[in-house]
Amino acid sequence: MSENETLLKLEGITKRFPGVTANEKIDLELETGEIRCLLGENGAGKSTLMNIIYGLLQPDEGKILVKGKEVKFHSPRDAINHGIGMVHQHFMLIPTFNPVENVVIGKGGTRKIMPDIRGAEKKFVDLAKKYDMNLNPKTKIWQMSVGEQQRVEILKALYHGAEILILDEPTSVLTPKETEHLFKILRALKEEGCSIIFITHKLWEATTISDKITVLKQGKVIDTVETKSTDAKSLSWMLVGRKEIQKIEKKGGIEGERILEVDNVWARDDKGLDALKGISLEMNRGEILGLAGVAGNGQRELAEAISGLRPVTKGKIKLKGKEITRCNPRRIQKMGAAYIPEDRIHCGAGQNLTIKENLILKKYYREPFSRKGFLQFPKISNHCANLIDDYNVVCRGAETLGKQLSGGNLQKTILARELDAEPDFIIAEQPASGLDIGAGEFVQNQLIKSRNRGAGVLLISANLDEILLISDRVAVIFEGRIMGVMEADQVDIGIIGEWMLGSDGGKKNAEKETESLEEEKVQ
Amino acid sequence: MGVIDAAVVITILAAAVRIATPLIFVSLGEIITEKSGVLNLGVEGIMLMGAISGFYTAYTFDDLWLGMLAGVLVGIIFGAFHAYFCIFLRTDQTITGISLWILGLGLSSFIYRIAFSGYFVRPRISTFPRISFPILHEIPWIGPIFFNHNILVYLGFFAVPIVWWLINKTEFGLKIQAVGEHPKAADTFGINVQKIRFFSVVIGGAFAGAGGAFIPIGSLGSFVDNMTQGRGFIAIAIVIFSRWNPLFAVLGALLFGTMSAMGTRFQVMGIDIAHQALLALPYIATIAALVMFNLSKKGKRGGAPGSLAVPYEKE
């Protein structure tokens, strides 16, 4: 019977923020040794709910019961004391500390003047060994890989006696192999009697790891189902309210001239280390080249190097056959390039500028928007109203500030600005990340539209699904090098995965290609 | 320049150690404050307030220790003032700090004029007597330079390893670093970010008050308008130069002290350089040190706390 003991119970949890109800009358029951997936789109209220369980937010209504007793959490410390641990989406670790120091103060401290670092280190190392995690307790967090940091987070929770472990989109930053490792750890934890709440918006993860799945939508529980008795299709129906995720239609590729040539390009990152180590890429008009890879392998540096924001230390970049290696961003943009940066809040749009101002950022100085140094406001307003309509930006008018827009609408604004001039070449960096499915699809459709009219699109994304969905060719970047390029319709996920982890699957691929070429010849 | 012999060098370096002491106090405090993520540009003002209250108390009660205590207490009050504005009202830390400086500058002179109106001769106190360390002070060079000072100088240098220990080895120190690097993470740990920051700023204020009180009580024996001459700001430069490490802050303070002592000494010796240039020497050296430091700083973080001068607000 202990198997089915209810460990955590939520009754009618409601949380309102100004203007939205993030959680509405949520009920949830979690049993001992259960892995529960919380599935929902962005903004469905998953994170809010978890922050309530972890004591970071207090509910407006409703009750939380741990092991049958009602509890009130005023801070995470209370939650930790009741055996609740959380692994945040953006890791909550002090970057300048090593894991042990993080663990020691991870429960608000030990109330001793000098913490027992050595004892804690021993306990930490033992715990890491138990779950087969290879971690050096002396390495500082900022020097660790994302996967390692996540393991530190898990250990931190376990160290403080977590029986309920909440993971907020834990796989969004991991490579496929690291994800596998994480799943192994979670299963081992389950064996130990730990209950796990796993937040995700990826269907296959939910069906792979969980015992039960709870689907959230717009702050409400749609349903809770046994994983065994459901499938991806019915889940996705619950999730988005339509039959299945639409496959975006693409016209047959346009054979086009060469639009971009990147030849052995080197560049440094913000720390002054080489981030690009001899990148070479070629792109034609009318194609989408998907650049896959785990975040932080030089994608941002490449995008900035091409758009003129980052100095290139070696190598050449040509746009439409003309060298742009040392051109400034405005020059490059005038030659017909558009850039949709990953960081849409700090880099893509002005937060304190209105939509109108954001929309004309790249052409305010040109006719007809500016004449003899004076802005032509009626023309600008007209133009902006049209764009807001065309790109379906939901807002309270053109005077809305950038910071008042939701992520999706901000991204639509940026798209409108970048794509309106019908650029010949577009760099889109993680264009759909953090957006809900609807807004994400809109973004992807816009990119395909641009491709269909003959533009070259360089799509940089850490989301392999997205890349496979809309790319014509797929390239993989790892530690500043291109590991290989494949035609999208002949993609071998295994090899892509290996490339993303830096192992030399390239040889295998070369063999495969020659094989397939030979096969074609035979045929 | 044949006039510069060993005796002169020793005199200059011994003076450097004395001049460095208030800078050590203030920069130690500022390191604690900044490690917690709060920038206190107002230490110059706190120093002046510490100087006037220390001097006034010592003069009135004829007790130097009571004077130091008064300086520290006033430092705590002004530190709490800065902390309240920056942490709880989330005001701009730069502007609040500068206001604090200007407040201290005006208020200290104002208090001096009220307390000592009608004096024809500038009121003086006798400073702490020199204590020669037995045996140690007989070591050639080292002895006269380091071991022939008053008790406050020894206290200042003694505080350096203590503060280093506090920041790096104690739980309170870990918490200070945590709230200065990543306050949100610290919050999820269950650490009260605002409380830790408040105490850090208050401790920093206490150190600044002590540094200010040192100047009349441990060195000059009287109060003069704006007697800190920008040393609060020099201390902030030293903090950057030291990469927020108390052990390196000593070096920065000694560098400034040496330049300052050289300037004064050369004037006395009648060396033919414009005295304005000599007075400017320590400040020029500070700027040069900062520039060189920042040029040589290769990559990485440079040691600044990740959330320095960023107010923390729960969502």
PDB file of C-alpha atoms in Angstrom, chain B residues 52-307:
ATOM      1  CA  ILE B  52      34.030  64.919  12.506  1.00  0.00           C
ATOM      2  CA  SER B  53      32.126  62.746  14.969  1.00  0.00           C
ATOM      3  CA  GLY B  54      35.316  60.948  15.969  1.00  0.00           C
ATOM      4  CA  PHE B  55      37.192  64.194  16.435  1.00  0.00           C
ATOM      5  CA  TYR B  56      34.362  65.909  18.294  1.00  0.00           C
ATOM      6  CA  THR B  57      33.856  62.976  20.681  1.00  0.00           C
ATOM      7  CA  ALA B  58      37.561  62.508  21.301  1.00  0.00           C
ATOM      8  CA  TYR B  59      37.990  66.254  21.932  1.00  0.00           C
ATOM      9  CA  THR B  60      34.964  66.627  24.194  1.00  0.00           C
ATOM     10  CA  PHE B  61      35.488  63.526  26.322  1.00  0.00           C
ATOM     11  CA  ASP B  62      39.222  63.446  25.972  1.00  0.00           C
ATOM     12  CA  ASP B  63      39.066  59.788  25.048  1.00  0.00           C
ATOM     13  CA  LEU B  64      40.526  58.620  21.749  1.00  0.00           C
ATOM     14  CA  TRP B  65      38.885  55.178  21.843  1.00  0.00           C
ATOM     15  CA  LEU B  66      35.501  56.765  22.482  1.00  0.00           C
ATOM     16  CA  GLY B  67      36.198  58.913  19.421  1.00  0.00           C
ATOM     17  CA  MET B  68      36.887  55.878  17.266  1.00  0.00           C
ATOM     18  CA  LEU B  69      33.711  54.268  18.584  1.00  0.00           C
ATOM     19  CA  ALA B  70      31.726  57.376  17.663  1.00  0.00           C
ATOM     20  CA  GLY B  71      33.214  57.286  14.153  1.00  0.00           C
ATOM     21  CA  VAL B  72      32.207  53.652  13.738  1.00  0.00           C
ATOM     22  CA  LEU B  73      28.682  54.268  15.059  1.00  0.00           C
ATOM     23  CA  VAL B  74      28.104  57.191  12.727  1.00  0.00           C
ATOM     24  CA  GLY B  75      29.472  55.009   9.906  1.00  0.00           C
ATOM     25  CA  ILE B  76      26.901  52.367  10.807  1.00  0.00           C
ATOM     26  CA  ILE B  77      24.086  54.927  10.776  1.00  0.00           C
ATOM     27  CA  PHE B  78      25.101  56.290   7.382  1.00  0.00           C
ATOM     28  CA  GLY B  79      25.654  52.776   6.055  1.00  0.00           C
ATOM     29  CA  ALA B  80      22.156  51.851   7.175  1.00  0.00           C
ATOM     30  CA  PHE B  81      20.874  54.985   5.465  1.00  0.00           C
ATOM     31  CA  HIS B  82      22.471  53.976   2.156  1.00  0.00           C
ATOM     32  CA  ALA B  83      21.306  50.380   2.598  1.00  0.00           C
ATOM     33  CA  TYR B  84      17.732  51.428   3.265  1.00  0.00           C
ATOM     34  CA  PHE B  85      17.564  53.553   0.131  1.00  0.00           C
ATOM     35  CA  CYS B  86      19.350  51.124  -2.183  1.00  0.00           C
ATOM     36  CA  ILE B  87      17.943  47.837  -0.943  1.00  0.00           C
ATOM     37  CA  PHE B  88      14.441  48.579   0.225  1.00  0.00           C
ATOM     38  CA  LEU B  89      13.531  51.598  -1.879  1.00  0.00           C
ATOM     39  CA  ARG B  90      15.664  50.334  -4.783  1.00  0.00           C
ATOM     40  CA  THR B  91      16.984  53.763  -5.645  1.00  0.00           C
ATOM     41  CA  ASP B  92      19.826  54.185  -8.088  1.00  0.00           C
ATOM     42  CA  GLN B  93      22.930  53.223  -6.136  1.00  0.00           C
ATOM     43  CA  THR B  94      25.255  55.617  -7.907  1.00  0.00           C
ATOM     44  CA  ILE B  95      23.061  58.624  -7.281  1.00  0.00           C
ATOM     45  CA  THR B  96      22.313  57.657  -3.689  1.00  0.00           C
ATOM     46  CA  GLY B  97      26.026  57.217  -3.052  1.00  0.00           C
ATOM     47  CA  ILE B  98      26.917  60.580  -4.508  1.00  0.00           C
ATOM     48  CA  SER B  99      24.177  62.255  -2.475  1.00  0.00           C
ATOM     49  CA  LEU B 100      25.623  60.634   0.611  1.00  0.00           C
ATOM     50  CA  TRP B 101      29.045  62.026  -0.217  1.00  0.00           C
ATOM     51  CA  ILE B 102      27.730  65.549  -0.686  1.00  0.00           C
ATOM     52  CA  LEU B 103      25.651  65.247   2.477  1.00  0.00           C
ATOM     53  CA  GLY B 104      28.704  64.134   4.454  1.00  0.00           C
ATOM     54  CA  LEU B 105      30.862  66.850   2.931  1.00  0.00           C
ATOM     55  CA  GLY B 106      28.492  69.639   3.917  1.00  0.00           C
ATOM     56  CA  LEU B 107      27.267  68.219   7.192  1.00  0.00           C
ATOM     57  CA  SER B 108      30.737  67.530   8.596  1.00  0.00           C
ATOM     58  CA  SER B 109      31.914  71.094   7.983  1.00  0.00           C
ATOM     59  CA  PHE B 110      28.627  72.436   9.336  1.00  0.00           C
ATOM     60  CA  ILE B 111      28.925  70.429  12.538  1.00  0.00           C
ATOM     61  CA  TYR B 112      32.528  71.559  12.941  1.00  0.00           C
ATOM     62  CA  ARG B 113      31.533  75.201  12.671  1.00  0.00           C
ATOM     63  CA  ILE B 114      28.758  74.836  15.216  1.00  0.00           C
ATOM     64  CA  ALA B 115      30.741  72.755  17.680  1.00  0.00           C
ATOM     65  CA  PHE B 116      33.945  74.763  17.541  1.00  0.00           C
ATOM     66  CA  SER B 117      32.772  78.307  16.830  1.00  0.00           C
ATOM     67  CA  GLY B 118      34.747  80.980  18.592  1.00  0.00           C
ATOM     68  CA  TYR B 119      38.036  79.134  18.729  1.00  0.00           C
ATOM     69  CA  PHE B 120      40.955  81.320  17.648  1.00  0.00           C
ATOM     70  CA  VAL B 121      43.378  78.463  17.552  1.00  0.00           C
ATOM     71  CA  ARG B 122      42.428  75.314  15.651  1.00  0.00           C
ATOM     72  CA  PRO B 123      41.420  72.803  18.343  1.00  0.00           C
ATOM     73  CA  ARG B 124      43.744  69.833  18.541  1.00  0.00           C
ATOM     74  CA  ILE B 125      43.836  66.459  20.210  1.00  0.00           C
ATOM     75  CA  SER B 126      46.880  64.366  20.933  1.00  0.00           C
ATOM     76  CA  THR B 127      46.819  61.348  18.644  1.00  0.00           C
ATOM     77  CA  PHE B 128      47.411  57.742  19.621  1.00  0.00           C
ATOM     78  CA  PRO B 129      51.019  57.240  20.727  1.00  0.00           C
ATOM     79  CA  ARG B 130      53.378  55.120  18.665  1.00  0.00           C
ATOM     80  CA  ILE B 131      53.987  51.620  19.897  1.00  0.00           C
ATOM     81  CA  SER B 132      57.249  50.024  18.879  1.00  0.00           C
ATOM     82  CA  PHE B 133      56.929  46.289  18.603  1.00  0.00           C
ATOM     83  CA  PRO B 134      59.580  44.653  20.772  1.00  0.00           C
ATOM     84  CA  ILE B 135      62.327  42.978  18.724  1.00  0.00           C
ATOM     85  CA  LEU B 136      60.470  43.390  15.421  1.00  0.00           C
ATOM     86  CA  HIS B 137      61.043  47.122  15.280  1.00  0.00           C
ATOM     87  CA  GLU B 138      64.796  46.561  15.370  1.00  0.00           C
ATOM     88  CA  ILE B 139      64.832  44.708  12.067  1.00  0.00           C
ATOM     89  CA  PRO B 140      66.544  47.013   9.581  1.00  0.00           C
ATOM     90  CA  TRP B 141      64.132  48.594   7.037  1.00  0.00           C
ATOM     91  CA  ILE B 142      61.121  46.442   7.957  1.00  0.00           C
ATOM     92  CA  GLY B 143      61.191  47.496  11.605  1.00  0.00           C
ATOM     93  CA  PRO B 144      60.975  51.269  11.256  1.00  0.00           C
ATOM     94  CA  ILE B 145      58.636  51.003   8.275  1.00  0.00           C
ATOM     95  CA  PHE B 146      56.059  48.594   9.669  1.00  0.00           C
ATOM     96  CA  PHE B 147      56.543  48.224  13.415  1.00  0.00           C
ATOM     97  CA  ASN B 148      56.755  51.734  14.693  1.00  0.00           C
ATOM     98  CA  HIS B 149      53.165  52.959  14.453  1.00  0.00           C
ATOM     99  CA  ASN B 150      50.155  53.596  16.617  1.00  0.00           C
ATOM    100  CA  ILE B 151      47.707  50.887  17.587  1.00  0.00           C
ATOM    101  CA  LEU B 152      45.154  51.812  14.896  1.00  0.00           C
ATOM    102  CA  VAL B 153      47.624  51.134  12.105  1.00  0.00           C
ATOM    103  CA  TYR B 154      48.240  47.654  13.468  1.00  0.00           C
ATOM    104  CA  LEU B 155      44.480  47.174  13.798  1.00  0.00           C
ATOM    105  CA  GLY B 156      43.953  48.140  10.181  1.00  0.00           C
ATOM    106  CA  PHE B 157      46.489  45.653   8.901  1.00  0.00           C
ATOM    107  CA  PHE B 158      45.222  43.003  11.304  1.00  0.00           C
ATOM    108  CA  ALA B 159      41.717  43.453   9.896  1.00  0.00           C
ATOM    109  CA  VAL B 160      42.853  42.427   6.410  1.00  0.00           C
ATOM    110  CA  PRO B 161      43.181  38.660   6.968  1.00  0.00           C
ATOM    111  CA  ILE B 162      40.103  38.787   9.198  1.00  0.00           C
ATOM    112  CA  VAL B 163      37.978  40.240   6.435  1.00  0.00           C
ATOM    113  CA  TRP B 164      39.450  37.786   3.921  1.00  0.00           C
ATOM    114  CA  TRP B 165      38.515  34.980   6.295  1.00  0.00           C
ATOM    115  CA  LEU B 166      35.044  36.414   6.834  1.00  0.00           C
ATOM    116  CA  ILE B 167      34.329  36.560   3.113  1.00  0.00           C
ATOM    117  CA  ASN B 168      35.855  33.272   2.043  1.00  0.00           C
ATOM    118  CA  LYS B 169      35.598  30.929   4.982  1.00  0.00           C
ATOM    119  CA  THR B 170      32.501  31.767   6.960  1.00  0.00           C
ATOM    120  CA  GLU B 171      28.931  31.009   6.153  1.00  0.00           C
ATOM    121  CA  PHE B 172      28.050  34.677   6.346  1.00  0.00           C
ATOM    122  CA  GLY B 173      30.761  35.349   3.771  1.00  0.00           C
ATOM    123  CA  LEU B 174      29.418  32.683   1.434  1.00  0.00           C
ATOM    124  CA  LYS B 175      25.994  34.253   1.737  1.00  0.00           C
ATOM    125  CA  ILE B 176      27.412  37.695   0.987  1.00  0.00           C
ATOM    126  CA  GLN B 177      29.020  36.353  -2.165  1.00  0.00           C
ATOM    127  CA  ALA B 178      25.887  34.448  -3.104  1.00  0.00           C
ATOM    128  CA  VAL B 179      23.586  37.477  -2.931  1.00  0.00           C
ATOM    129  CA  GLY B 180      26.147  39.548  -4.817  1.00  0.00           C
ATOM    130  CA  GLU B 181      26.632  37.039  -7.605  1.00  0.00           C
ATOM    131  CA  HIS B 182      23.179  35.639  -8.212  1.00  0.00           C
ATOM    132  CA  PRO B 183      20.579  36.995  -5.812  1.00  0.00           C
ATOM    133  CA  LYS B 184      17.770  35.036  -7.389  1.00  0.00           C
ATOM    134  CA  ALA B 185      19.579  31.762  -6.815  1.00  0.00           C
ATOM    135  CA  ALA B 186      20.330  32.828  -3.257  1.00  0.00           C
ATOM    136  CA  ASP B 187      16.625  33.526  -2.835  1.00  0.00           C
ATOM    137  CA  THR B 188      15.740  30.007  -3.947  1.00  0.00           C
ATOM    138  CA  PHE B 189      18.246  28.701  -1.419  1.00  0.00           C
ATOM    139  CA  GLY B 190      16.129  30.362   1.241  1.00  0.00           C
ATOM    140  CA  ILE B 191      18.656  33.122   1.908  1.00  0.00           C
ATOM    141  CA  ASN B 192      17.156  36.489   2.791  1.00  0.00           C
ATOM    142  CA  VAL B 193      18.855  38.574   0.101  1.00  0.00           C
ATOM    143  CA  GLN B 194      17.823  41.942   1.468  1.00  0.00           C
ATOM    144  CA  LYS B 195      18.896  41.132   4.999  1.00  0.00           C
ATOM    145  CA  ILE B 196      22.356  39.925   3.970  1.00  0.00           C
ATOM    146  CA  ARG B 197      22.839  42.944   1.737  1.00  0.00           C
ATOM    147  CA  PHE B 198      21.688  45.279   4.475  1.00  0.00           C
ATOM    148  CA  PHE B 199      24.198  43.925   6.972  1.00  0.00           C
ATOM    149  CA  SER B 200      26.983  43.992   4.386  1.00  0.00           C
ATOM    150  CA  VAL B 201      26.363  47.652   3.621  1.00  0.00           C
ATOM    151  CA  VAL B 202      26.175  48.488   7.319  1.00  0.00           C
ATOM    152  CA  ILE B 203      29.472  46.721   7.983  1.00  0.00           C
ATOM    153  CA  GLY B 204      30.972  48.610   5.068  1.00  0.00           C
ATOM    154  CA  GLY B 205      29.682  51.832   6.631  1.00  0.00           C
ATOM    155  CA  ALA B 206      31.285  50.951   9.957  1.00  0.00           C
ATOM    156  CA  PHE B 207      34.637  50.435   8.246  1.00  0.00           C
ATOM    157  CA  ALA B 208      34.305  53.708   6.355  1.00  0.00           C
ATOM    158  CA  GLY B 209      33.456  55.504   9.603  1.00  0.00           C
ATOM    159  CA  ALA B 210      36.527  53.992  11.258  1.00  0.00           C
ATOM    160  CA  GLY B 211      38.697  54.969   8.286  1.00  0.00           C
ATOM    161  CA  GLY B 212      37.407  58.526   8.495  1.00  0.00           C
ATOM    162  CA  ALA B 213      37.874  58.777  12.263  1.00  0.00           C
ATOM    163  CA  PHE B 214      41.428  57.506  11.891  1.00  0.00           C
ATOM    164  CA  ILE B 215      42.546  60.606  10.058  1.00  0.00           C
ATOM    165  CA  PRO B 216      42.031  63.120  12.925  1.00  0.00           C
ATOM    166  CA  ILE B 217      42.502  60.608  15.748  1.00  0.00           C
ATOM    167  CA  GLY B 218      45.309  58.481  14.448  1.00  0.00           C
ATOM    168  CA  SER B 219      47.173  60.850  12.213  1.00  0.00           C
ATOM    169  CA  LEU B 220      46.506  64.604  12.082  1.00  0.00           C
ATOM    170  CA  GLY B 221      45.123  65.525  15.506  1.00  0.00           C
ATOM    171  CA  SER B 222      42.682  68.099  14.154  1.00  0.00           C
ATOM    172  CA  PHE B 223      39.746  68.438  11.812  1.00  0.00           C
ATOM    173  CA  VAL B 224      39.901  70.333   8.524  1.00  0.00           C
ATOM    174  CA  ASP B 225      37.107  70.810   5.969  1.00  0.00           C
ATOM    175  CA  ASN B 226      37.085  68.012   3.396  1.00  0.00           C
ATOM    176  CA  MET B 227      40.065  66.460   5.132  1.00  0.00           C
ATOM    177  CA  THR B 228      39.624  63.094   3.399  1.00  0.00           C
ATOM    178  CA  GLN B 229      40.590  64.681   0.066  1.00  0.00           C
ATOM    179  CA  GLY B 230      38.845  62.087  -2.067  1.00  0.00           C
ATOM    180  CA  ARG B 231      40.275  59.080  -0.300  1.00  0.00           C
ATOM    181  CA  GLY B 232      36.865  57.439  -0.210  1.00  0.00           C
ATOM    182  CA  PHE B 233      36.925  57.435  -3.985  1.00  0.00           C
ATOM    183  CA  ILE B 234      40.522  56.228  -4.015  1.00  0.00           C
ATOM    184  CA  ALA B 235      39.380  53.345  -1.798  1.00  0.00           C
ATOM    185  CA  ILE B 236      36.729  52.456  -4.372  1.00  0.00           C
ATOM    186  CA  ALA B 237      39.422  52.459  -7.053  1.00  0.00           C
ATOM    187  CA  ILE B 238      41.545  50.236  -4.831  1.00  0.00           C
ATOM    188  CA  VAL B 239      38.660  47.799  -4.521  1.00  0.00           C
ATOM    189  CA  ILE B 240      38.490  47.465  -8.306  1.00  0.00           C
ATOM    190  CA  PHE B 241      42.268  47.232  -8.547  1.00  0.00           C
ATOM    191  CA  SER B 242      42.289  44.485  -5.915  1.00  0.00           C
ATOM    192  CA  ARG B 243      39.707  42.424  -7.767  1.00  0.00           C
ATOM    193  CA  TRP B 244      37.626  42.509  -4.600  1.00  0.00           C
ATOM    194  CA  ASN B 245      40.348  40.686  -2.693  1.00  0.00           C
ATOM    195  CA  PRO B 246      41.318  42.181   0.699  1.00  0.00           C
ATOM    196  CA  LEU B 247      44.897  40.919   0.389  1.00  0.00           C
ATOM    197  CA  PHE B 248      45.473  42.850  -2.819  1.00  0.00           C
ATOM    198  CA  ALA B 249      43.657  45.889  -1.470  1.00  0.00           C
ATOM    199  CA  VAL B 250      46.548  46.348   0.959  1.00  0.00           C
ATOM    200  CA  LEU B 251      48.942  46.635  -1.967  1.00  0.00           C
ATOM    201  CA  GLY B 252      46.750  49.249  -3.609  1.00  0.00           C
ATOM    202  CA  ALA B 253      46.522  51.230  -0.394  1.00  0.00           C
ATOM    203  CA  LEU B 254      50.305  51.083   0.108  1.00  0.00           C
ATOM    204  CA  LEU B 255      50.899  52.234  -3.473  1.00  0.00           C
ATOM    205  CA  PHE B 256      48.688  55.262  -2.902  1.00  0.00           C
ATOM    206  CA  GLY B 257      50.310  55.844   0.475  1.00  0.00           C
ATOM    207  CA  THR B 258      53.794  55.769  -1.003  1.00  0.00           C
ATOM    208  CA  MET B 259      52.938  58.213  -3.760  1.00  0.00           C
ATOM    209  CA  SER B 260      51.253  60.494  -1.290  1.00  0.00           C
ATOM    210  CA  ALA B 261      54.205  60.377   1.125  1.00  0.00           C
ATOM    211  CA  MET B 262      56.657  61.008  -1.704  1.00  0.00           C
ATOM    212  CA  GLY B 263      54.714  64.046  -2.805  1.00  0.00           C
ATOM    213  CA  THR B 264      54.785  65.559   0.656  1.00  0.00           C
ATOM    214  CA  ARG B 265      58.392  64.663   1.288  1.00  0.00           C
ATOM    215  CA  PHE B 266      59.651  66.091  -1.978  1.00  0.00           C
ATOM    216  CA  GLN B 267      57.905  69.343  -1.188  1.00  0.00           C
ATOM    217  CA  VAL B 268      59.627  69.516   2.165  1.00  0.00           C
ATOM    218  CA  MET B 269      62.943  68.709   0.576  1.00  0.00           C
ATOM    219  CA  GLY B 270      62.446  71.569  -1.815  1.00  0.00           C
ATOM    220  CA  ILE B 271      62.806  69.494  -4.944  1.00  0.00           C
ATOM    221  CA  ASP B 272      61.979  71.732  -7.847  1.00  0.00           C
ATOM    222  CA  ILE B 273      58.697  70.317  -9.081  1.00  0.00           C
ATOM    223  CA  ALA B 274      55.480  72.308  -8.958  1.00  0.00           C
ATOM    224  CA  HIS B 275      53.843  71.338  -5.653  1.00  0.00           C
ATOM    225  CA  GLN B 276      50.500  70.903  -7.387  1.00  0.00           C
ATOM    226  CA  ALA B 277      52.046  68.153  -9.487  1.00  0.00           C
ATOM    227  CA  LEU B 278      53.354  66.449  -6.372  1.00  0.00           C
ATOM    228  CA  LEU B 279      49.971  66.662  -4.693  1.00  0.00           C
ATOM    229  CA  ALA B 280      48.381  65.135  -7.757  1.00  0.00           C
ATOM    230  CA  LEU B 281      50.914  62.296  -7.802  1.00  0.00           C
ATOM    231  CA  PRO B 282      48.918  59.716  -5.813  1.00  0.00           C
ATOM    232  CA  TYR B 283      45.775  60.388  -7.823  1.00  0.00           C
ATOM    233  CA  ILE B 284      47.626  60.081 -11.112  1.00  0.00           C
ATOM    234  CA  ALA B 285      49.193  56.854  -9.854  1.00  0.00           C
ATOM    235  CA  THR B 286      45.754  55.506  -8.987  1.00  0.00           C
ATOM    236  CA  ILE B 287      44.421  56.230 -12.456  1.00  0.00           C
ATOM    237  CA  ALA B 288      47.533  54.742 -14.038  1.00  0.00           C
ATOM    238  CA  ALA B 289      47.230  51.618 -11.893  1.00  0.00           C
ATOM    239  CA  LEU B 290      43.586  51.192 -12.863  1.00  0.00           C
ATOM    240  CA  VAL B 291      44.356  51.636 -16.547  1.00  0.00           C
ATOM    241  CA  MET B 292      47.241  49.188 -16.448  1.00  0.00           C
ATOM    242  CA  PHE B 293      45.215  46.733 -14.469  1.00  0.00           C
ATOM    243  CA  ASN B 294      42.333  46.838 -16.885  1.00  0.00           C
ATOM    244  CA  LEU B 295      44.612  46.549 -19.905  1.00  0.00           C
ATOM    245  CA  SER B 296      46.347  43.507 -18.494  1.00  0.00           C
ATOM    246  CA  LYS B 297      43.146  41.890 -17.327  1.00  0.00           C
ATOM    247  CA  LYS B 298      42.852  38.945 -19.645  1.00  0.00           C
ATOM    248  CA  GLY B 299      39.388  37.691 -20.476  1.00  0.00           C
ATOM    249  CA  LYS B 300      37.080  36.335 -17.859  1.00  0.00           C
ATOM    250  CA  ARG B 301      35.187  38.109 -15.200  1.00  0.00           C
ATOM    251  CA  GLY B 302      37.697  40.515 -13.724  1.00  0.00           C
ATOM    252  CA  GLY B 303      36.383  39.579 -10.311  1.00  0.00           C
ATOM    253  CA  ALA B 304      33.441  41.943 -10.154  1.00  0.00           C
ATOM    254  CA  PRO B 305      30.434  40.503  -8.338  1.00  0.00           C
ATOM    255  CA  GLY B 306      27.920  39.406 -10.946  1.00  0.00           C
ATOM    256  CA  SER B 307      25.077  41.568  -9.675  1.00  0.00           C
TER     257      SER B 307
END
